Every structure is written in C-alpha cells, then in structure tokens.
Amino acid sequence: MTREEPPGRRDVAVVAFAQTDVARTTDELSEVEMLMPVLHSVLERTGLKTADIDFTCSGSSDYLAGRAFSFTLALDGVGAWPPISESHVEMDGAWALYEAWTKLLTGDADTALVYSYGKSSPGSLRDVLTRQLDPYYVAPLWPDSVALAALQAQALIDAGDTDEPALAAIGARSRRTATLNSHAQLRGSVPQGDYAVRPLRTGDCPPVGDGAAAVVLAAGERARELCSRPAWIRGVDHRVEAHSLGVRDLTDSPSTRLAAQRAGAFDRPVDTAELHAPFSSQEVVLRKALRLDDSVRVNLSGGALAANPVMAAGLIRIGEAAARIHRGDSDRALAHATSGPCLQQNLVAVLEGEPR
Amino acid sequence: MPEVLKAPLVVEFPFTRSLGPVQSAFLTGLRERVVLGVRTGDGRTLVPPVEYDPVTAEEIHDLVPVAPTGTVTTWAWNHAPRRGQPLATPFAWVLVRLDGADTALLHALDAPGPDAVRTGMRVRIRWAAERVGAITDIACFEPHTGEPEPPGGGLDALAHDPVTGIVAPARLDYTYSPGRAQSAYIAGLSARRTVGERCPSCRKVYVPPRGACPTCGVPTAERVEVGPRGTVTTFCIVNIKAKNLDIEVPYVYAHIALDGADLALHGRIGGIPYDQVRMGLRVEPVWTEGARHPDHYRPTGEPDADYDVYKELL
Ligand SMILES: [Zn+2]
C-alpha cells in the first residue's frame, strides 16, 4: 500500500536540537532561567536570532508549576517584543512540534522554534498527574501515575508478554546506554530497588526531574542552509485511545501502531528508535505495537527511564533521533512521544537523512 | 550564591461539574447501591457507563443494571496509600469487570496483602456507609467467594432526586521557589531596597526582574538599585471593594516608574485624595512595620514630571 501524498508538499526538517541537563531539583532557577540557555544553544547551532524565527510553539503544564498561564513568563526567553507569531500546547513539546510542522507545511512559515520544559520538583508529580484523569469516575480516587502503570505492567505479566526480571533488564539497559548521555539524570548502575507499586520497582519507574528542550524546524532550502544534514520529517501522526482504562487492552497500543502507520513508519525499516516509555513495562508495549526487532537501536539516549522531564521528554525523543541523523549515526529514525496514563496518547514521527 | 528562597504554595479548588444523562444515572445509582452500565449498539455493556460508544462514537443511553460482584482483570499492590486514595491501609488497585459488564471499573480492593490478590479473583463492592452520588460511594471492593449476586434492587429510587452534579475538591501542595532574579528582588525588599536587572543588549532596567529581557530574549544579570522615588505613568480608580481586602474604596491603583527603571511596576497611591491623582505625579514608597513590600506610594511634593520623560514607559 502506498500512502497518498498531497501534491507539492514541502519538506520540513529538524535542523537543530538542544536540551538541559535533567536534575532532581532546579529550585535556584525560574522556568525561564532554566529554559533560556537551551533556547540560545539551539539558535546558535543555526546562526539564527530570535527575530529570524517565523513561528514559535511551546509545550508545558500549569499543573507542574501550580500557577495559571505559567507559560507566558517563559515567553520572556524568546524575545516576544516586538510581537511574534506564537502558540502553546498544554502537552509535551512533541505536540508543539506537530503544530509547528503543520504550520510550516502550510507555507505560512519557513522556520519554527519549538521548546518545552517541565519543573516537576515544586510539587508531588505522582499526585499532580492525577488531575489529568477522568474527573467523574477516576480522579476522585487519586490513583497516581505509578499505580496506573503498575496495573498495565501486571496485565502484561498475566498475558505472558514479560516478567519482572525482563522489566528490570529494560531499566538496567536504559541507564547503561545513558552513560553516553551527559544530560541524563540516572546513568550507569542503579539498584532495581523495592516495589513502588507492585509489580513495578523503583528501577522500572522514571526519575522525577526538571529539564527543558528545544528544536528548530526549517522548510526546504532553508533547512539545507541551516544544517549540513537535516533530519527530514517524513511523517508525523498522533492518536488517542478511549480515556477509560477499563475499556482498553492495556497490553497493546493500537494508537501507537496507527500513528506509526500514518506517519509512514512501516513503509521501510528504521535503524533507530527513540521511544517515550516512562515505565519499563511501556517499552514492552511499544516495541510490540511498533514491530521493532533487535535490529533497531532503541533508546541509545537512555530514554525516559534515565531522564523524564515531564512535558519535555517526548520532544527530547524527537530531538535525540534528529541529532543522530545530523551526526550521520542514523539514516532513518522513529521517534515516539506519549502523554496521559498507560500510553493514552501517542505521537510518532519518522525522520530521515539524505543519502551520504 | 544567595540562599534559594522557598515557600509553601497550596493550590486548592472545588471543581463543580454538571453531569450528562448517563453519568447522572450512574452516580444516582451508586447512591442507591445500584450499578448501571450502558448498552452499546453491538450489545456490549460498558461499566462505568459513558455517553458515546468509544468505538463507534454513537450516542448511547440504554442503561442496564449489573451485579455488585465481579472479576479482577488486573491489579497492583499499593503498600503506601497516598492522600485522597480510597483506603488508608495498604490495598490493591484493581480493574474489575462486574458480572454483566464487558469493561472494567477502576477502584481499590481491600485485601490483607499482595499474596491474597490475583488476576481472575472474585470480588464484591463494599458500599460506603454514607452515599452522596459519587464514585467514592463504592468504598472499595472486597474478596468474594460465592455466586454472582443479582443487581441491586433500588431502581425505583433512581427516578427521584437524581444527582445532577458533583463537586470534586482537589488540593495540590507545592514548594515554590522564585528563581535567581526574583529571589534577589525579594531579598532586596527585605532591606527596603528595590533591585532591578539591566539587559546587556538594550540596556533597559527591568523591575521586578524575571531573569530575561522580553525584548531581546537574553538573560539579564546586572543588578541595579532603582527608586525609591518614581512617577505615576497611568492609573485607575477602584470603586469595588475586593473580598478580604482591607482598603477603603475608592482608591487609586497606579503604574509607577521608579527612577532608573525602564518598566513601571504597580502599586496603590495614598496620602492624596483619589480624584487628585494624575499622570506625572511624583511619589515615594511608604513602608509599614514588618511589611515585605511598600504598603502604598504617596506624593513627594516635587513638581510633576514632564510627559516626555515617562511617555516611553506607558
Ligand atoms: Zn534587552
């Protein structure tokens, strides 16, 4: 089956990526103070100034900060005077990238700055995330994010898809590969630890940390001017599943599979995959949904088990995949981002470098 | 490096939500110890019920009672319950498919320990002693040995006094820290000094500083003391008394450009009748004992500032 391409669609690429080190706390910095070095770093890589950017889009969450419209303060970091074309998603920055990508496809802009950030340290993340749940039937019970992931993990174990040692191996592999990633929060050997919520142990869960990331997108020739080997976005798609957990088959992720199909991920094999799997058990689900075998290098960055700054971790997956293409370490990469409990919402992007 | 400032920040909100016909029936049912599911076009029964078929998006409203007994489809042992969760003692989170339902409901299972829980085990609803029409009317599930029980009988009561809304209280606790620039500003105020930051690029001085120049998008780091005197750039007269505010109306709320600052901050003007406040009025801060910021600003008695001096700061 071939996918129908709209005639004359523009090519859009990720041309630069930057991220902060992820740390358990950054209480000496405000959001904009944490974010600004990343914005400057990503612009420096392209030689662009803030005034050169046609469109700016960000992702963050007021619930992490505990303040309404918290993203407006971060706008100071992008030089929003004189006025700029700007948008915001109350989601992971991967969805901000999706919005910027569509903006570039329309031809309304040639360059876009996408950034996202999350400071989880001021609050209790497990409790904060309960407020994104169904407010009628679920949120009043305050089931925390680890508990919901643990229900999914047990369903996978019952189905024979994994077991506790296999899950531990995923966490250990992630932190081992993260030794090559200076931005990661947990690197090297980390004890698997006690049960957080059985069957998940602390080693199956992501570290809680603060961090930010930014990418620059550019269309067509502009991308070639700004980057010697642009990471061309061949497709992006995102899908959502029923929000009621009891309706879904927690051992599968049909939304990820559909998004991957629509993004063109199955048209040809990928050599690299960056998966946003905050829990070890979720990597099992995603590998199955995305039909990834051992020939694909998965999460060489360490993934979300090594650093999971909420609202930025998905954008970082796209950035890490793109950076591998920029460096010539990958020719065709898949990047995945998730949001919501038990992989409720999933975004898949397919990136390619031109033949060398 | 100065000490990082921190303060507790509690965000509490009672969300008031109205219910559609299906959610209203379901929560009214719980109040009467009846669990209602909703039938889809292809004959499945969804519990908890929703108003639209999650597969076809078809509107659904055919309500049917299901049993208070069911089967665990997956579980997770929670040895350390958190605030707001259904039980204060260790319990299992469970998804339970009630007898007669095709989907599962999330709740808590009261069990002595993880060894007493398994997927496939039979459980029964333990009702809350006082029920109000909320998911918490199910206190939790408990292990059940025996036959499926029939649906509860109180269906007649559902027509009367239906639950039409819920109030969902929420509380989140944060430790707020204002970051480098605002910490310096707050630390300055404790010595009754107002400290701004100068942009290295456009040289403007921002107060209160936030660590970045919004025009240039670059970090600001050079600290500059401004004021204490300043000029009213614009103002309004407040005639409505705010709740919990101990200030008599009418009063004047103004933008004040402190001397040396390139951004006006805001404050209340006192020491002058409200109808005599004007643009260009020269003012100075009035501190009260133990206060963390100026209580208000009052006229200095100097001649008014010339419009050209502050027009850029409006
Ligand atoms: Zn400036």
XYZ file of C-alpha atoms and ligand atoms in Angstrom:
671
model
C 0.000 0.000 0.000
C 1.327 3.427 -0.847
C 0.289 6.491 1.065
C -1.241 9.391 -0.766
C 0.936 12.475 -0.571
C -0.626 15.840 -1.207
C 0.937 17.268 -4.346
C 3.793 19.652 -3.798
C 4.031 19.127 -0.063
C 7.010 20.982 1.388
C 9.816 19.127 3.044
C 10.375 20.144 6.638
C 13.347 19.135 8.767
C 14.615 19.288 12.312
C 17.798 21.329 11.890
C 18.925 21.763 15.499
C 18.305 20.329 18.946
C 19.395 21.324 22.448
C 18.478 20.171 25.930
C 19.374 20.937 29.527
C 20.914 18.515 31.925
C 17.981 16.975 33.788
C 18.208 17.337 37.568
C 16.063 16.304 40.519
C 15.674 19.944 41.507
C 16.471 23.281 39.901
C 14.996 25.445 42.621
C 17.670 28.099 42.149
C 16.210 28.798 38.682
C 12.831 30.018 37.491
C 11.348 28.325 34.423
C 12.623 30.999 32.078
C 16.059 30.934 33.694
C 16.196 27.157 33.167
C 14.957 27.459 29.609
C 16.980 30.332 28.240
C 20.373 28.613 27.853
C 18.644 25.926 25.784
C 16.962 28.493 23.545
C 20.248 30.230 22.966
C 22.080 26.998 22.351
C 19.607 25.762 19.738
C 19.627 29.110 17.930
C 23.417 29.279 17.976
C 23.587 25.958 16.171
C 21.725 27.501 13.249
C 23.082 31.045 13.459
C 19.505 32.314 13.755
C 18.405 35.153 16.015
C 15.037 35.148 17.751
C 13.863 37.799 15.300
C 14.590 35.391 12.412
C 12.101 32.790 13.662
C 8.764 32.820 11.830
C 6.786 30.754 14.325
C 7.305 29.777 17.967
C 5.429 26.979 19.712
C 5.872 25.645 23.232
C 4.630 22.852 25.454
C 4.317 22.920 29.232
C 1.799 22.403 32.022
C 0.418 24.810 34.602
C -0.153 21.885 36.958
C 3.589 21.320 37.310
C 4.152 24.943 38.266
C 0.932 25.302 40.272
C 0.239 28.603 38.538
C -2.182 29.669 35.832
C -0.767 30.746 32.447
C 2.736 29.896 33.644
C 3.945 29.574 30.049
C 3.553 33.322 29.474
C 6.508 34.020 31.775
C 8.699 31.716 29.718
C 7.939 33.854 26.670
C 10.391 36.428 28.021
C 13.075 33.998 26.922
C 12.169 34.155 23.245
C 12.021 37.932 22.888
C 8.286 38.381 22.402
C 8.616 42.096 21.715
C 8.076 43.267 19.021
C 5.179 40.815 18.713
C 5.852 37.331 17.382
C 3.703 34.539 15.955
C 3.392 32.163 18.864
C 1.324 29.270 20.170
C 1.321 26.930 23.149
C 0.078 23.423 23.893
C -0.687 22.216 27.407
C 1.065 18.989 26.383
C 4.505 17.577 25.819
C 6.560 19.644 23.378
C 6.291 16.830 20.825
C 2.748 18.047 20.202
C 4.025 21.614 19.920
C 6.393 20.302 17.258
C 3.438 18.743 15.465
C 1.679 22.104 15.419
C 4.811 23.854 14.153
C 5.303 21.179 11.477
C 1.777 21.730 10.133
C 2.365 25.489 10.213
C 5.466 25.047 8.056
C 3.614 22.684 5.723
C 1.033 25.372 5.024
C 3.791 27.691 3.844
C 2.927 30.318 6.463
C 6.392 29.996 7.962
C 9.834 28.780 6.874
C 11.394 28.420 10.320
C 9.992 27.461 13.691
C 11.335 27.334 17.228
C 9.763 24.624 19.377
C 10.537 24.352 23.061
C 9.154 22.706 26.128
C 10.026 22.497 29.762
C 8.880 20.997 32.981
C 9.824 21.581 36.578
C 8.396 18.655 38.481
C 10.341 19.447 41.645
C 7.989 22.053 43.188
C 5.117 19.562 43.560
C 4.497 15.872 44.063
C 4.411 14.607 40.490
C 2.503 11.403 41.237
C -0.310 13.446 42.777
C -0.172 16.281 40.252
C -0.670 13.877 37.341
C -3.906 12.535 38.858
C -5.536 15.796 37.826
C -5.337 14.812 34.143
C -7.637 11.828 34.741
C -11.367 11.499 34.099
C -12.786 13.871 36.733
C -16.035 11.935 37.288
C -15.058 8.310 37.791
C -11.286 8.222 38.301
C -9.695 11.439 39.601
C -11.721 11.372 42.881
C -9.870 8.139 43.747
C -6.436 9.815 43.269
C -4.784 6.867 41.507
C -1.233 8.057 40.953
C 0.795 7.665 37.782
C 2.916 4.814 39.145
C -0.171 2.871 40.261
C -1.765 3.105 36.828
C 1.436 1.997 35.128
C 1.631 -0.903 37.590
C -1.858 -2.079 36.535
C -0.593 -2.119 32.955
C 2.579 -3.981 33.959
C 0.581 -6.677 35.766
C -1.660 -7.086 32.721
C 1.476 -7.642 30.592
C 2.841 -10.188 33.068
C -0.510 -12.019 33.166
C -0.528 -12.088 29.360
C 2.959 -13.644 29.321
C 4.439 -10.664 27.468
C 7.082 -10.011 30.126
C 8.121 -10.772 33.692
C 9.808 -8.860 36.467
C 13.396 -9.840 35.510
C 12.763 -8.789 31.906
C 11.407 -5.458 33.094
C 14.445 -4.953 35.319
C 16.679 -5.622 32.321
C 14.988 -2.821 30.379
C 15.670 -0.331 33.149
C 19.258 -1.521 33.509
C 19.899 -1.309 29.755
C 18.446 2.201 29.619
C 20.711 3.503 32.376
C 23.707 1.715 30.899
C 23.264 3.387 27.500
C 22.603 6.672 29.287
C 26.240 6.699 30.430
C 26.917 8.196 26.990
C 24.296 10.913 27.548
C 25.653 13.696 29.749
C 22.166 15.220 30.092
C 20.602 12.126 31.670
C 19.601 12.152 35.312
C 20.233 8.462 36.107
C 23.268 6.875 34.489
C 25.069 3.594 34.920
C 24.205 1.009 37.511
C 21.105 1.840 39.536
C 19.607 -0.626 42.034
C 16.325 -2.127 40.915
C 15.016 -1.193 44.353
C 11.871 -2.055 46.258
C 8.368 -2.137 44.913
C 7.000 1.324 44.214
C 3.608 -0.120 43.386
C 3.855 -3.874 42.790
C 4.820 -5.216 40.259
C 6.839 -2.088 39.435
C 10.019 -1.418 41.387
C 11.731 1.938 41.565
C 14.075 0.764 38.790
C 11.057 0.333 36.498
C 9.971 3.922 37.074
C 11.341 7.148 35.627
C 13.334 9.552 37.763
C 11.444 12.729 38.646
C 13.342 15.692 37.315
C 13.381 19.188 35.869
C 14.512 19.964 32.364
C 13.908 21.701 29.071
C 14.495 21.080 25.384
C 14.259 23.000 22.126
C 14.419 22.252 18.415
C 14.466 24.385 15.298
C 12.459 23.330 12.253
C 13.008 24.663 8.772
C 11.439 24.051 5.382
C 13.078 23.175 2.071
C 16.224 25.039 1.064
C 16.203 26.965 4.328
C 16.845 23.669 6.128
C 19.863 22.941 3.925
C 21.282 26.387 4.655
C 20.952 25.889 8.389
C 22.144 22.305 8.758
C 24.619 20.189 6.816
C 22.494 17.078 7.203
C 18.881 17.987 8.038
C 16.653 15.391 9.683
C 13.750 15.475 7.246
C 10.365 14.805 8.816
C 8.777 12.189 6.548
C 5.625 11.977 8.608
C 4.113 12.742 11.995
C 0.831 11.457 13.343
C -0.754 11.283 16.778
C -3.660 9.233 18.048
C -5.597 8.921 21.275
C -7.401 5.983 22.842
C -10.513 5.794 24.987
C -9.737 7.527 28.264
C -11.426 4.831 30.336
C -8.665 2.373 31.263
C -11.139 -0.480 31.650
C -12.192 -0.169 28.004
C -8.651 -0.522 26.677
C -6.444 -3.572 26.230
C -3.557 -2.343 28.345
C -1.157 -4.887 26.823
C -1.389 -3.259 23.405
C -1.170 0.254 21.978
C -3.290 0.427 18.836
C -2.999 4.223 18.856
C 0.789 3.993 18.582
C 0.514 1.456 15.773
C -1.973 3.612 13.860
C 0.079 6.772 14.346
C 3.175 4.914 13.139
C 1.346 3.633 10.092
C 0.042 7.092 9.213
C 3.489 8.578 9.743
C 4.916 6.049 7.297
C 6.982 4.154 9.854
C 6.155 0.765 8.352
C 6.949 1.734 4.754
C 10.637 0.936 5.238
C 12.672 -0.287 8.200
C 14.113 2.227 10.643
C 17.592 1.830 12.117
C 16.955 3.876 15.276
C 14.008 4.344 17.605
C 13.619 6.805 20.449
C 10.638 5.651 22.494
C 8.999 7.685 25.218
C 8.374 4.842 27.664
C 8.455 6.296 31.178
C 7.972 2.816 32.657
C 9.917 -0.297 31.662
C 6.651 -2.126 31.010
C 5.643 0.502 28.463
C 8.706 -0.245 26.337
C 7.365 -3.808 26.026
C 4.030 -2.461 24.745
C 5.645 -0.012 22.340
C 8.102 -2.487 20.838
C 5.180 -4.771 20.070
C 2.995 -2.011 18.651
C 5.828 -0.673 16.503
C 7.078 -4.138 15.448
C 10.632 -3.270 16.487
C 13.032 -6.179 16.415
C 16.588 -6.454 17.692
C 17.993 -4.888 14.505
C 16.699 -1.491 15.649
C 18.762 0.555 18.111
C 16.251 1.553 20.775
C 16.783 4.476 23.173
C 20.520 4.857 22.875
C 19.986 8.094 24.796
C 18.784 6.093 27.781
C 15.187 7.134 27.191
C 12.712 8.233 29.807
C 13.984 5.703 32.359
C 17.178 7.761 32.523
C 15.596 11.228 32.318
C 11.907 12.105 32.145
C 11.359 15.848 32.422
C 7.581 15.953 32.115
C 6.401 17.909 29.041
C 9.900 17.837 27.500
C 10.696 14.104 27.438
C 8.688 13.483 24.249
C 10.270 16.394 22.400
C 13.662 15.108 23.548
C 12.914 11.782 21.822
C 12.427 13.621 18.528
C 15.493 15.742 19.201
C 17.686 12.737 20.035
C 16.541 10.927 16.882
C 17.204 14.027 14.787
C 20.617 14.588 16.367
C 21.662 11.062 15.396
C 20.738 11.848 11.806
C 22.578 15.190 11.980
C 25.709 13.345 13.124
C 25.354 10.647 10.486
C 24.719 7.912 13.068
C 21.275 7.163 11.631
C 19.637 7.329 8.219
C 16.037 6.644 9.181
C 14.763 7.037 12.728
C 11.466 6.720 14.517
C 10.625 8.987 17.448
C 7.685 8.411 19.763
C 6.116 10.591 22.451
C 3.363 9.751 24.887
C 1.056 11.606 27.218
C -1.578 10.552 29.706
C -1.908 7.365 31.773
C -0.841 3.977 30.388
C 0.142 5.326 26.952
C -3.181 7.042 26.366
C -1.961 9.435 23.665
C 0.838 8.637 21.288
C 2.727 10.572 18.647
C 5.087 9.019 16.104
C 7.491 10.912 13.864
C 9.654 9.434 11.117
C 12.893 11.271 10.342
C 15.359 10.669 7.523
C 18.753 11.943 6.465
C 19.656 12.206 2.814
C 21.998 9.553 1.377
C 25.636 10.312 2.116
C 25.254 32.479 45.586
C 22.436 33.770 47.812
C 20.239 31.343 49.666
C 17.454 29.916 47.500
C 14.125 31.276 48.694
C 11.315 28.767 49.200
C 7.759 28.962 50.443
C 4.841 26.558 50.622
C 2.236 27.038 47.903
C -1.092 25.243 48.306
C -3.475 25.153 45.370
C -7.000 24.092 46.319
C -10.019 24.106 44.097
C -13.504 22.627 44.343
C -14.418 21.856 40.742
C -18.189 21.862 40.307
C -19.172 19.669 37.385
C -22.550 19.005 35.844
C -23.452 15.534 34.640
C -24.955 14.295 31.417
C -27.900 11.869 31.480
C -25.739 8.733 31.630
C -23.314 9.929 34.294
C -26.231 11.309 36.291
C -27.989 7.930 36.236
C -24.793 6.058 37.137
C -23.944 8.237 40.131
C -27.576 8.325 41.287
C -27.490 4.537 41.069
C -24.404 4.319 43.257
C -26.191 6.393 45.875
C -28.976 3.735 45.812
C -26.478 0.809 45.732
C -27.216 0.003 42.098
C -24.501 -0.174 39.433
C -25.682 0.828 35.981
C -23.950 0.058 32.724
C -24.764 1.358 29.284
C -25.516 -0.896 26.322
C -23.735 -0.240 23.019
C -25.228 -0.797 19.580
C -23.413 -4.110 19.235
C -24.670 -5.367 22.586
C -21.691 -4.749 24.870
C -22.277 -3.311 28.323
C -19.857 -0.585 29.423
C -19.243 -0.070 33.142
C -18.590 2.668 34.107
C -21.007 3.983 31.507
C -20.220 6.727 29.008
C -22.458 8.751 26.722
C -20.750 7.835 23.472
C -19.561 4.453 22.240
C -15.750 4.632 22.435
C -15.508 2.559 19.233
C -18.235 3.996 17.023
C -18.821 7.395 18.682
C -22.545 6.600 18.545
C -24.619 8.245 21.278
C -25.702 5.596 23.783
C -28.147 5.796 26.682
C -29.639 2.306 27.146
C -28.930 1.783 30.847
C -28.897 -1.672 32.423
C -28.145 -2.716 35.994
C -25.178 -5.024 36.542
C -24.106 -7.080 39.544
C -22.163 -5.782 42.554
C -19.872 -8.806 42.124
C -17.175 -9.204 39.530
C -13.741 -10.404 38.462
C -10.362 -8.685 38.770
C -8.812 -8.182 35.310
C -5.545 -6.650 36.557
C -4.208 -5.340 39.838
C -1.312 -3.552 41.524
C -0.360 -3.653 45.194
C -0.158 -0.242 46.801
C 1.749 -0.649 50.062
C 1.868 3.086 50.792
C -1.527 4.771 50.241
C -1.413 8.442 49.388
C -3.682 11.280 50.416
C -7.151 11.071 48.903
C -6.934 7.418 47.899
C -9.850 5.139 48.845
C -8.179 3.303 51.736
C -5.642 4.474 54.279
C -4.244 0.975 54.801
C -2.268 -0.946 52.130
C -4.579 -2.082 49.338
C -4.649 -3.263 45.743
C -5.622 -1.066 42.857
C -7.884 -3.197 40.688
C -9.704 -3.117 37.418
C -12.904 -5.094 37.987
C -15.267 -6.432 35.348
C -18.596 -6.626 37.129
C -20.850 -9.583 36.313
C -22.932 -8.493 33.361
C -20.381 -5.934 32.139
C -17.900 -6.145 29.262
C -15.479 -3.480 30.510
C -13.727 -2.871 33.791
C -14.024 -0.259 36.530
C -11.010 1.134 38.404
C -11.162 1.051 42.192
C -9.442 -0.219 45.333
C -9.532 -3.744 46.751
C -9.253 -4.254 50.497
C -7.109 -7.353 50.927
C -4.697 -8.490 53.654
C -1.662 -8.484 51.360
C -0.435 -8.984 47.798
C -0.462 -12.773 48.199
C -4.230 -12.602 48.640
C -4.736 -10.907 45.259
C -4.583 -12.355 41.779
C -5.993 -11.633 38.362
C -9.216 -13.562 37.981
C -10.181 -13.404 41.653
C -13.776 -12.756 42.560
C -14.678 -9.552 44.371
C -17.725 -7.664 45.582
C -18.485 -4.000 46.133
C -18.300 -2.680 49.697
C -20.625 0.291 49.797
C -19.765 3.458 51.684
C -21.918 3.953 54.783
C -22.986 7.383 53.564
C -23.529 7.751 49.868
C -23.894 11.036 48.015
C -23.808 10.163 44.333
C -20.086 9.870 43.601
C -17.607 7.182 42.595
C -16.500 7.136 46.243
C -19.946 5.718 47.157
C -18.120 2.497 46.372
C -15.875 2.440 49.449
C -13.778 -0.294 47.847
C -14.023 -3.910 46.694
C -13.561 -6.903 48.975
C -12.831 -10.577 48.201
C -15.960 -12.599 47.430
C -16.433 -16.341 47.446
C -19.705 -17.432 46.042
C -22.124 -16.959 43.245
C -22.616 -13.726 41.323
C -25.107 -11.587 43.172
C -28.117 -10.059 41.427
C -28.116 -6.374 40.633
C -29.255 -4.172 43.495
C -32.958 -3.524 43.781
C -33.317 0.173 44.376
C -34.143 1.021 40.753
C -37.369 2.820 41.710
C -35.384 5.376 43.659
C -33.424 6.423 40.601
C -36.268 8.451 39.158
C -36.486 10.636 42.238
C -33.975 13.255 43.216
C -31.345 12.412 40.587
C -27.758 13.508 41.122
C -27.118 16.242 38.567
C -23.633 17.359 39.504
C -20.553 16.621 41.538
C -18.169 18.790 43.469
C -14.657 17.415 43.094
C -12.330 19.021 45.624
C -8.650 18.952 44.806
C -5.583 20.014 46.717
C -2.017 20.057 45.484
C 0.954 21.076 47.595
C 3.965 22.770 46.107
C 7.169 24.310 47.369
C 7.529 27.486 45.387
C 10.923 28.929 44.637
C 11.086 32.100 42.594
C 14.432 31.541 40.906
C 17.589 33.620 40.839
C 16.339 37.023 39.648
C 13.182 37.207 41.717
C 14.993 35.862 44.795
C 17.378 38.801 44.547
C 14.428 41.169 44.167
C 12.677 39.760 47.225
C 15.900 39.762 49.232
C 16.342 43.452 48.343
C 12.829 44.284 49.503
C 13.611 42.845 52.922
C 16.131 45.707 53.232
C 13.566 48.134 51.747
C 15.564 48.402 48.536
C 14.154 47.854 45.046
C 16.549 45.914 42.819
C 16.067 45.564 39.083
C 18.193 43.970 36.368
C 19.720 45.638 33.319
C 19.587 43.979 29.902
C 23.123 43.619 28.495
C 21.783 44.242 24.999
C 19.223 47.063 25.095
C 20.388 48.435 28.491
C 16.825 48.627 29.806
C 16.337 48.066 33.541
C 13.508 45.712 34.448
C 11.787 45.734 37.804
C 10.717 43.376 39.195
C 13.320 41.367 37.287
C 12.499 37.945 35.901
C 15.925 36.990 34.634
C 15.293 37.730 30.968
C 14.789 40.706 28.695
C 11.436 40.141 26.972
C 12.546 42.317 24.032
C 15.955 40.817 23.399
C 15.311 37.330 24.771
C 18.641 37.302 26.602
C 19.459 36.720 30.270
C 19.671 39.763 32.484
C 22.159 39.604 35.311
C 23.458 43.084 36.162
C 21.652 44.224 39.312
C 20.662 47.874 39.563
C 19.036 49.593 42.504
C 16.156 51.822 41.393
C 13.896 54.350 43.138
C 12.889 54.825 45.831
C 11.055 57.725 44.179
C 9.089 57.371 40.988
C 6.481 58.807 38.649
C 2.859 57.772 38.146
C 2.609 56.846 34.460
C -1.034 55.812 34.445
C -3.708 54.910 36.994
C -7.267 53.852 37.600
C -9.761 54.455 40.408
C -11.043 51.318 42.087
C -14.624 51.599 43.309
C -15.445 48.000 44.167
C -14.117 46.528 47.384
C -12.343 43.238 46.845
C -13.071 40.331 49.136
C -10.634 40.076 52.068
C -9.022 43.387 51.149
C -8.732 45.860 53.970
C -8.631 49.032 51.857
C -11.453 51.558 51.687
C -12.791 52.411 48.248
C -12.421 54.432 46.181
C -8.661 54.144 45.965
C -6.123 54.652 43.206
C -4.162 51.826 41.656
C -1.282 53.090 39.542
C 1.648 52.171 37.377
C 4.753 53.723 38.849
C 8.043 54.147 37.017
C 10.686 54.141 39.732
C 13.629 56.432 38.993
C 16.158 54.453 36.984
C 13.698 51.738 35.893
C 12.544 51.177 32.311
C 9.403 49.283 33.257
C 6.616 50.521 35.509
C 5.536 48.412 38.454
C 2.167 48.780 40.113
C 1.051 49.954 43.497
C -1.602 51.832 45.417
C -1.440 55.619 45.771
C -2.275 57.101 49.185
C -1.820 60.332 51.076
C -3.764 62.312 48.463
C -7.490 62.426 47.619
C -8.239 59.867 44.906
C -9.552 62.491 42.490
C -6.314 64.481 42.649
C -4.006 61.707 41.446
C -2.626 62.455 37.984
C -0.175 61.192 35.387
C 3.276 62.546 36.145
C 2.690 62.727 39.899
C 5.953 62.159 41.788
C 5.618 59.528 44.524
C 7.669 57.626 47.103
C 7.063 54.336 48.902
C 5.534 54.150 52.373
C 6.657 51.139 54.379
C 4.786 49.750 57.325
C 6.431 47.840 60.148
C 7.105 44.206 59.264
C 5.809 44.519 55.712
C 7.502 42.701 52.843
C 6.786 45.396 50.281
C 5.703 49.039 50.287
C 2.166 49.443 51.644
C 1.487 52.253 49.195
C 3.111 55.229 47.486
C 2.484 58.870 48.484
C 3.224 62.212 46.801
C 6.724 63.597 47.353
C 5.657 67.209 46.846
C 8.016 67.652 43.888
C 6.706 69.256 40.692
C 5.079 66.764 38.306
C 7.345 65.015 35.833
C 7.240 66.168 32.245
C 5.255 63.845 29.962
C 8.201 63.369 27.619
C 10.244 61.896 30.491
C 7.919 58.930 31.054
C 5.920 58.565 27.820
C 8.063 55.570 26.750
C 7.109 53.758 29.938
C 3.336 53.891 29.489
Zn 17.036 43.915 26.085
